[in-house]
Amino acid sequence: MMSAPTSQLEALTQHIAQIITHLVEQQTVDSDNASNKTAAGFELLLISNTDHTKSVAKALEIEFKDKLDLAITTHSPQDFVQINFNKRYDLGCFIEESLIDNQPLQPLTPLDTDTLKLIATRLRDLFAEQSLLFLAVSGHCGGPDKSDGVTDKFSLNDLGYTLLPITESDDCYSHCWQFNLYDYKRQPDWLNARFWANPENFDKYRW
């Protein structure tokens, strides 16, 4: 297990590792043959500045060495919005550049709203069974001022994302937004016999 985070990079990496561990455990429970599912490995898509994705990928590879066949694909935000759909990953992560930039004096170019929305929707609809968006909280980490989870054009809640708690470093605060394909639309509670006038007839007749 990873130790307590001492930097924002470690906090983000630890959070991703926890999600991966949870998803692998869930896959094992859901699979009829857990050994075959584990052998298939886990595919992760990382989207951020190239240097940042390399740092996160290296930390995750060390964490899961000899534990999991972890395949990591990395893209910059600009490349990701241009590529054609080629496969669906177990987990897709976007990390805002200001969260893990190791040169705070270097000016950062904030990601525009349209690009962020495109990344969120492409991950949700095409590229990942579960998506994570790590965004700087307004006024922290050198990121642009913005409402938490809400931009001037759209809300991440409107896109089906939910806010997850994340362990943070002392000097930088972030939000992690999640979309899980299998949790997004749960089975309606009325699709059972509990509230039927004649529960013995539930699911026996078709109209």
mmCIF file of C-alpha atoms in Angstrom:
data_model
loop_
_atom_site.group_PDB
_atom_site.id
_atom_site.type_symbol
_atom_site.label_atom_id
_atom_site.label_comp_id
_atom_site.label_asym_id
_atom_site.label_seq_id
_atom_site.Cartn_x
_atom_site.Cartn_y
_atom_site.Cartn_z
ATOM 1 C CA MET A 1 0.000 0.000 0.000
ATOM 2 C CA MET A 2 1.098 3.566 -0.646
ATOM 3 C CA SER A 3 2.099 5.684 2.350
ATOM 4 C CA ALA A 4 0.381 8.936 3.266
ATOM 5 C CA PRO A 5 0.811 11.493 0.454
ATOM 6 C CA THR A 6 3.457 14.172 0.896
ATOM 7 C CA SER A 7 2.789 16.058 -2.354
ATOM 8 C CA GLN A 8 -0.096 16.745 -4.687
ATOM 9 C CA LEU A 9 1.386 14.324 -7.236
ATOM 10 C CA GLU A 10 1.508 11.558 -4.635
ATOM 11 C CA ALA A 11 -2.043 12.349 -3.499
ATOM 12 C CA LEU A 12 -3.379 12.085 -7.055
ATOM 13 C CA THR A 13 -1.415 8.926 -7.769
ATOM 14 C CA GLN A 14 -2.605 7.315 -4.540
ATOM 15 C CA HIS A 15 -6.212 8.171 -5.339
ATOM 16 C CA ILE A 16 -5.934 6.646 -8.832
ATOM 17 C CA ALA A 17 -4.305 3.536 -7.330
ATOM 18 C CA GLN A 18 -7.178 3.155 -4.883
ATOM 19 C CA ILE A 19 -9.714 3.396 -7.714
ATOM 20 C CA ILE A 20 -7.799 0.823 -9.774
ATOM 21 C CA THR A 21 -7.673 -1.556 -6.794
ATOM 22 C CA HIS A 22 -11.414 -1.153 -6.237
ATOM 23 C CA LEU A 23 -12.245 -1.745 -9.913
ATOM 24 C CA VAL A 24 -10.039 -4.845 -10.109
ATOM 25 C CA GLU A 25 -11.698 -6.246 -6.980
ATOM 26 C CA GLN A 26 -15.116 -5.522 -8.489
ATOM 27 C CA GLN A 27 -14.144 -7.202 -11.755
ATOM 28 C CA THR A 28 -13.080 -10.267 -9.788
ATOM 29 C CA VAL A 29 -16.410 -10.408 -7.962
ATOM 30 C CA ASP A 30 -18.398 -9.960 -11.175
ATOM 31 C CA SER A 31 -16.392 -12.441 -13.211
ATOM 32 C CA ASP A 32 -17.305 -16.125 -13.434
ATOM 33 C CA ASN A 33 -13.622 -16.911 -13.807
ATOM 34 C CA ALA A 34 -11.556 -14.468 -11.751
ATOM 35 C CA SER A 35 -8.201 -15.900 -12.849
ATOM 36 C CA ASN A 36 -8.922 -15.249 -16.517
ATOM 37 C CA LYS A 37 -10.107 -11.714 -15.765
ATOM 38 C CA THR A 38 -6.961 -10.943 -13.815
ATOM 39 C CA ALA A 39 -4.779 -12.324 -16.592
ATOM 40 C CA ALA A 40 -6.413 -9.923 -19.014
ATOM 41 C CA GLY A 41 -4.912 -7.055 -17.027
ATOM 42 C CA PHE A 42 -6.105 -3.515 -16.497
ATOM 43 C CA GLU A 43 -5.974 -0.731 -19.085
ATOM 44 C CA LEU A 44 -5.555 2.861 -17.935
ATOM 45 C CA LEU A 45 -5.751 6.048 -20.015
ATOM 46 C CA LEU A 46 -3.983 9.142 -18.624
ATOM 47 C CA ILE A 47 -4.584 12.608 -20.081
ATOM 48 C CA SER A 48 -2.433 15.568 -19.048
ATOM 49 C CA ASN A 49 0.785 17.330 -19.932
ATOM 50 C CA THR A 50 3.304 14.768 -21.239
ATOM 51 C CA ASP A 51 5.796 15.171 -18.387
ATOM 52 C CA HIS A 52 3.034 14.847 -15.805
ATOM 53 C CA THR A 53 1.538 11.688 -17.254
ATOM 54 C CA LYS A 54 5.006 10.115 -17.295
ATOM 55 C CA SER A 55 5.430 10.882 -13.583
ATOM 56 C CA VAL A 56 2.021 9.448 -12.658
ATOM 57 C CA ALA A 57 2.488 6.417 -14.913
ATOM 58 C CA LYS A 58 5.879 5.623 -13.390
ATOM 59 C CA ALA A 59 4.498 5.843 -9.835
ATOM 60 C CA LEU A 60 1.567 3.565 -10.710
ATOM 61 C CA GLU A 61 3.818 1.034 -12.412
ATOM 62 C CA ILE A 62 5.932 0.858 -9.254
ATOM 63 C CA GLU A 63 2.839 0.536 -7.056
ATOM 64 C CA PHE A 64 1.362 -2.370 -9.054
ATOM 65 C CA LYS A 65 4.592 -4.137 -9.960
ATOM 66 C CA ASP A 66 4.123 -7.908 -9.542
ATOM 67 C CA LYS A 67 0.487 -7.271 -8.501
ATOM 68 C CA LEU A 68 -1.316 -6.416 -11.716
ATOM 69 C CA ASP A 69 -0.714 -6.455 -15.458
ATOM 70 C CA LEU A 70 -1.225 -2.695 -15.814
ATOM 71 C CA ALA A 71 -1.119 -1.203 -19.327
ATOM 72 C CA ILE A 72 -0.968 2.611 -19.380
ATOM 73 C CA THR A 73 -1.655 4.821 -22.414
ATOM 74 C CA THR A 74 -0.925 8.555 -22.209
ATOM 75 C CA HIS A 75 -2.141 11.515 -24.267
ATOM 76 C CA SER A 76 -1.965 15.270 -23.980
ATOM 77 C CA PRO A 77 -5.366 17.025 -23.865
ATOM 78 C CA GLN A 78 -4.777 18.440 -27.335
ATOM 79 C CA ASP A 79 -4.028 15.013 -28.801
ATOM 80 C CA PHE A 80 -6.883 13.281 -26.999
ATOM 81 C CA VAL A 81 -9.608 15.514 -28.426
ATOM 82 C CA GLN A 82 -8.307 14.786 -31.943
ATOM 83 C CA ILE A 83 -7.767 11.030 -31.937
ATOM 84 C CA ASN A 84 -10.331 8.626 -33.320
ATOM 85 C CA PHE A 85 -11.953 6.104 -31.018
ATOM 86 C CA ASN A 86 -9.838 2.954 -30.951
ATOM 87 C CA LYS A 87 -10.631 1.111 -27.715
ATOM 88 C CA ARG A 88 -12.432 1.339 -24.391
ATOM 89 C CA TYR A 89 -10.253 1.514 -21.283
ATOM 90 C CA ASP A 90 -11.052 0.255 -17.798
ATOM 91 C CA LEU A 91 -10.283 3.716 -16.393
ATOM 92 C CA GLY A 92 -9.696 7.107 -17.992
ATOM 93 C CA CYS A 93 -8.132 9.993 -16.015
ATOM 94 C CA PHE A 94 -7.721 13.651 -16.863
ATOM 95 C CA ILE A 95 -5.397 15.670 -14.599
ATOM 96 C CA GLU A 96 -5.406 19.457 -14.780
ATOM 97 C CA GLU A 97 -1.881 20.681 -15.435
ATOM 98 C CA SER A 98 -1.727 23.129 -12.536
ATOM 99 C CA LEU A 99 -2.247 20.333 -9.996
ATOM 100 C CA ILE A 100 1.107 18.638 -10.535
ATOM 101 C CA ASP A 101 3.212 21.247 -12.280
ATOM 102 C CA ASN A 102 6.678 21.131 -10.730
ATOM 103 C CA GLN A 103 7.716 24.555 -12.031
ATOM 104 C CA PRO A 104 5.337 26.999 -10.300
ATOM 105 C CA LEU A 105 7.066 30.049 -11.795
ATOM 106 C CA GLN A 106 6.377 28.880 -15.323
ATOM 107 C CA PRO A 107 3.152 30.388 -16.745
ATOM 108 C CA LEU A 108 0.423 27.813 -17.341
ATOM 109 C CA THR A 109 -2.099 27.921 -20.147
ATOM 110 C CA PRO A 110 -5.521 27.172 -18.650
ATOM 111 C CA LEU A 111 -7.559 24.579 -20.487
ATOM 112 C CA ASP A 112 -10.510 26.259 -22.142
ATOM 113 C CA THR A 113 -14.042 25.252 -21.207
ATOM 114 C CA ASP A 114 -14.904 23.691 -24.561
ATOM 115 C CA THR A 115 -11.844 21.418 -24.468
ATOM 116 C CA LEU A 116 -12.584 20.329 -20.889
ATOM 117 C CA LYS A 117 -16.161 19.509 -21.809
ATOM 118 C CA LEU A 118 -15.015 17.560 -24.863
ATOM 119 C CA ILE A 119 -12.543 15.548 -22.760
ATOM 120 C CA ALA A 120 -15.234 14.791 -20.158
ATOM 121 C CA THR A 121 -17.781 13.656 -22.741
ATOM 122 C CA ARG A 122 -15.324 11.627 -24.843
ATOM 123 C CA LEU A 123 -14.129 9.761 -21.767
ATOM 124 C CA ARG A 124 -17.701 9.189 -20.620
ATOM 125 C CA ASP A 125 -19.202 8.155 -23.963
ATOM 126 C CA LEU A 126 -16.358 6.411 -25.754
ATOM 127 C CA PHE A 127 -13.060 5.760 -24.068
ATOM 128 C CA ALA A 128 -13.598 4.592 -20.483
ATOM 129 C CA GLU A 129 -15.896 2.471 -18.359
ATOM 130 C CA GLN A 130 -15.044 4.776 -15.465
ATOM 131 C CA SER A 131 -13.750 8.333 -15.803
ATOM 132 C CA LEU A 132 -11.931 10.597 -13.340
ATOM 133 C CA LEU A 133 -11.372 14.335 -13.739
ATOM 134 C CA PHE A 134 -8.877 15.951 -11.346
ATOM 135 C CA LEU A 135 -9.471 19.712 -11.329
ATOM 136 C CA ALA A 136 -7.900 22.457 -9.226
ATOM 137 C CA VAL A 137 -10.211 24.184 -6.770
ATOM 138 C CA SER A 138 -10.687 27.856 -7.565
ATOM 139 C CA GLY A 139 -7.866 30.022 -6.222
ATOM 140 C CA HIS A 140 -5.480 27.124 -5.452
ATOM 141 C CA CYS A 141 -2.594 25.370 -7.229
ATOM 142 C CA GLY A 142 -2.084 28.260 -9.613
ATOM 143 C CA GLY A 143 -5.154 27.263 -11.592
ATOM 144 C CA PRO A 144 -7.685 29.703 -13.059
ATOM 145 C CA ASP A 145 -10.511 31.072 -10.942
ATOM 146 C CA LYS A 146 -13.723 29.190 -11.613
ATOM 147 C CA SER A 147 -16.685 27.833 -9.723
ATOM 148 C CA ASP A 148 -15.978 24.403 -8.267
ATOM 149 C CA GLY A 149 -17.238 21.879 -10.790
ATOM 150 C CA VAL A 150 -19.109 24.532 -12.742
ATOM 151 C CA THR A 151 -17.799 26.613 -15.626
ATOM 152 C CA ASP A 152 -19.466 29.494 -17.411
ATOM 153 C CA LYS A 153 -20.915 27.096 -19.978
ATOM 154 C CA PHE A 154 -21.627 23.751 -18.312
ATOM 155 C CA SER A 155 -21.720 21.812 -15.076
ATOM 156 C CA LEU A 156 -19.975 18.501 -14.553
ATOM 157 C CA ASN A 157 -23.058 17.351 -12.661
ATOM 158 C CA ASP A 158 -25.060 17.942 -15.831
ATOM 159 C CA LEU A 159 -22.701 15.541 -17.628
ATOM 160 C CA GLY A 160 -23.403 12.805 -15.077
ATOM 161 C CA TYR A 161 -20.201 13.268 -13.038
ATOM 162 C CA THR A 162 -20.239 13.124 -9.248
ATOM 163 C CA LEU A 163 -17.770 14.621 -6.772
ATOM 164 C CA LEU A 164 -15.474 12.223 -4.916
ATOM 165 C CA PRO A 165 -13.471 12.966 -1.746
ATOM 166 C CA ILE A 166 -9.698 13.010 -2.279
ATOM 167 C CA THR A 167 -6.751 13.137 0.088
ATOM 168 C CA GLU A 168 -5.046 16.480 -0.484
ATOM 169 C CA SER A 169 -1.669 17.988 0.238
ATOM 170 C CA ASP A 170 -1.460 20.992 2.560
ATOM 171 C CA ASP A 171 -0.753 23.536 -0.157
ATOM 172 C CA CYS A 172 -2.948 22.408 -3.009
ATOM 173 C CA TYR A 173 -6.616 21.488 -3.166
ATOM 174 C CA SER A 174 -8.334 19.538 -5.890
ATOM 175 C CA HIS A 175 -11.655 18.033 -6.772
ATOM 176 C CA CYS A 176 -12.028 14.599 -8.291
ATOM 177 C CA TRP A 177 -15.095 14.153 -10.483
ATOM 178 C CA GLN A 178 -16.166 10.612 -11.343
ATOM 179 C CA PHE A 179 -18.371 9.018 -13.961
ATOM 180 C CA ASN A 180 -19.016 5.293 -13.619
ATOM 181 C CA LEU A 181 -20.866 3.730 -16.538
ATOM 182 C CA TYR A 182 -22.440 1.064 -14.347
ATOM 183 C CA ASP A 183 -23.502 3.394 -11.508
ATOM 184 C CA TYR A 184 -24.880 6.229 -13.630
ATOM 185 C CA LYS A 185 -28.345 4.793 -14.258
ATOM 186 C CA ARG A 186 -29.345 2.311 -11.627
ATOM 187 C CA GLN A 187 -32.283 -0.028 -12.004
ATOM 188 C CA PRO A 188 -35.484 1.818 -10.997
ATOM 189 C CA ASP A 189 -36.789 0.790 -7.601
ATOM 190 C CA TRP A 190 -40.268 0.099 -8.972
ATOM 191 C CA LEU A 191 -39.020 -2.776 -11.156
ATOM 192 C CA ASN A 192 -39.883 -5.329 -8.479
ATOM 193 C CA ALA A 193 -42.942 -6.804 -6.802
ATOM 194 C CA ARG A 194 -42.689 -4.784 -3.592
ATOM 195 C CA PHE A 195 -45.112 -1.997 -4.535
ATOM 196 C CA TRP A 196 -47.465 -3.977 -6.751
ATOM 197 C CA ALA A 197 -51.103 -4.432 -5.718
ATOM 198 C CA ASN A 198 -50.835 -8.117 -6.626
ATOM 199 C CA PRO A 199 -47.150 -8.986 -6.128
ATOM 200 C CA GLU A 200 -47.771 -12.637 -7.019
ATOM 201 C CA ASN A 201 -48.479 -11.539 -10.599
ATOM 202 C CA PHE A 202 -45.319 -9.444 -11.007
ATOM 203 C CA ASP A 203 -43.455 -10.121 -14.270
ATOM 204 C CA LYS A 204 -45.851 -12.863 -15.332
ATOM 205 C CA TYR A 205 -47.858 -10.987 -17.952
ATOM 206 C CA ARG A 206 -47.061 -8.752 -20.922
ATOM 207 C CA TRP A 207 -49.272 -6.080 -22.381
#
